[in-house]
Amino acid sequence: QVQLVESGGGLAQAGGSLRLSCTASGSIFSLNSMGWYRQAPGKQRELVALIPSGGTPTYAVSGQGRFTISRDNARNTVYLQMNSLKPEDTGVYSCNAYVQTTGWSSSTLYWGQGTQVTVSS
């Protein structure tokens, strides 16, 4: 089994910064694409940023220029640096990862439990 655990959420003021972390553990052969998603109150979950195992990250328009996704493959961890936060960034942030548990298996999508981010005006 594979577990994803997020940390770093909390309360921030508008214009402030937060850094989220998500660490994968368990039966991991390789981590492929990893991403961050946000679910605001009363809304559907939406993509915030995505980072493949090799290649260029992708960002939602709302976070371009303010958010940076990165990963540390040695630590099985993906980060989301959020700067110039806005009240509309408020929501539950969840990470996901496509994980190969063996060298011959296909990738399976796993999700973390989410961490709350609240931005006050």
PDB file of C-alpha atoms in Angstrom, residues 4-12 18-23 35-41 45-46 48 67 78-82 85 89-96 111-119:
ATOM      1  CA  LEU A   4       0.377  10.280   0.834  1.00  0.00           C
ATOM      2  CA  VAL A   5       0.526  12.698   3.743  1.00  0.00           C
ATOM      3  CA  GLU A   6       0.216  16.460   3.314  1.00  0.00           C
ATOM      4  CA  SER A   7       1.451  19.128   5.690  1.00  0.00           C
ATOM      5  CA  GLY A   8       1.961  22.869   5.773  1.00  0.00           C
ATOM      6  CA  GLY A   9      -1.586  24.128   5.552  1.00  0.00           C
ATOM      7  CA  GLY A  10      -3.023  26.699   7.892  1.00  0.00           C
ATOM      8  CA  LEU A  11      -4.145  30.274   8.131  1.00  0.00           C
ATOM      9  CA  ALA A  12      -2.463  33.061   6.192  1.00  0.00           C
ATOM     10  CA  LEU A  18       2.505  29.060   2.625  1.00  0.00           C
ATOM     11  CA  ARG A  19       4.480  26.007   1.604  1.00  0.00           C
ATOM     12  CA  LEU A  20       2.714  22.690   1.357  1.00  0.00           C
ATOM     13  CA  SER A  21       4.484  19.345   1.415  1.00  0.00           C
ATOM     14  CA  CYS A  22       3.253  15.900   0.460  1.00  0.00           C
ATOM     15  CA  THR A  23       5.311  12.806   1.192  1.00  0.00           C
ATOM     16  CA  GLY A  35      -0.028  17.046  -8.428  1.00  0.00           C
ATOM     17  CA  TRP A  36      -1.850  19.403  -6.143  1.00  0.00           C
ATOM     18  CA  TYR A  37      -5.604  19.967  -6.227  1.00  0.00           C
ATOM     19  CA  ARG A  38      -7.871  22.344  -4.362  1.00  0.00           C
ATOM     20  CA  GLN A  39     -11.491  22.083  -3.316  1.00  0.00           C
ATOM     21  CA  ALA A  40     -13.066  25.336  -2.231  1.00  0.00           C
ATOM     22  CA  PRO A  41     -16.274  25.341  -0.177  1.00  0.00           C
ATOM     23  CA  ARG A  45     -12.014  19.884  -6.806  1.00  0.00           C
ATOM     24  CA  GLU A  46      -9.761  21.565  -9.345  1.00  0.00           C
ATOM     25  CA  VAL A  48      -3.697  23.653  -8.985  1.00  0.00           C
ATOM     26  CA  PHE A  67       2.589  29.192  -7.114  1.00  0.00           C
ATOM     27  CA  VAL A  78       6.198  17.127  -3.750  1.00  0.00           C
ATOM     28  CA  TYR A  79       5.978  20.750  -2.629  1.00  0.00           C
ATOM     29  CA  LEU A  80       3.709  23.659  -3.436  1.00  0.00           C
ATOM     30  CA  GLN A  81       5.094  27.096  -2.654  1.00  0.00           C
ATOM     31  CA  MET A  82       2.235  29.583  -2.614  1.00  0.00           C
ATOM     32  CA  LEU A  85      -2.030  34.447  -1.429  1.00  0.00           C
ATOM     33  CA  ASP A  89      -7.057  30.436  -2.664  1.00  0.00           C
ATOM     34  CA  THR A  90      -8.898  29.127   0.389  1.00  0.00           C
ATOM     35  CA  GLY A  91      -9.760  25.454   0.279  1.00  0.00           C
ATOM     36  CA  VAL A  92      -8.657  21.933   1.055  1.00  0.00           C
ATOM     37  CA  TYR A  93      -5.462  21.142  -0.821  1.00  0.00           C
ATOM     38  CA  SER A  94      -4.843  17.516  -1.688  1.00  0.00           C
ATOM     39  CA  CYS A  95      -1.925  15.919  -3.417  1.00  0.00           C
ATOM     40  CA  ASN A  96      -1.957  12.919  -5.678  1.00  0.00           C
ATOM     41  CA  TRP A 111      -4.532  10.638  -2.969  1.00  0.00           C
ATOM     42  CA  GLY A 112      -3.630  12.277   0.286  1.00  0.00           C
ATOM     43  CA  GLN A 113      -6.217  13.223   2.899  1.00  0.00           C
ATOM     44  CA  GLY A 114      -5.904  16.950   2.285  1.00  0.00           C
ATOM     45  CA  THR A 115      -4.798  19.964   4.276  1.00  0.00           C
ATOM     46  CA  GLN A 116      -6.832  23.101   4.898  1.00  0.00           C
ATOM     47  CA  VAL A 117      -5.590  26.443   3.641  1.00  0.00           C
ATOM     48  CA  THR A 118      -7.457  29.541   4.752  1.00  0.00           C
ATOM     49  CA  VAL A 119      -6.522  32.990   3.482  1.00  0.00           C
TER      50      VAL A 119
END
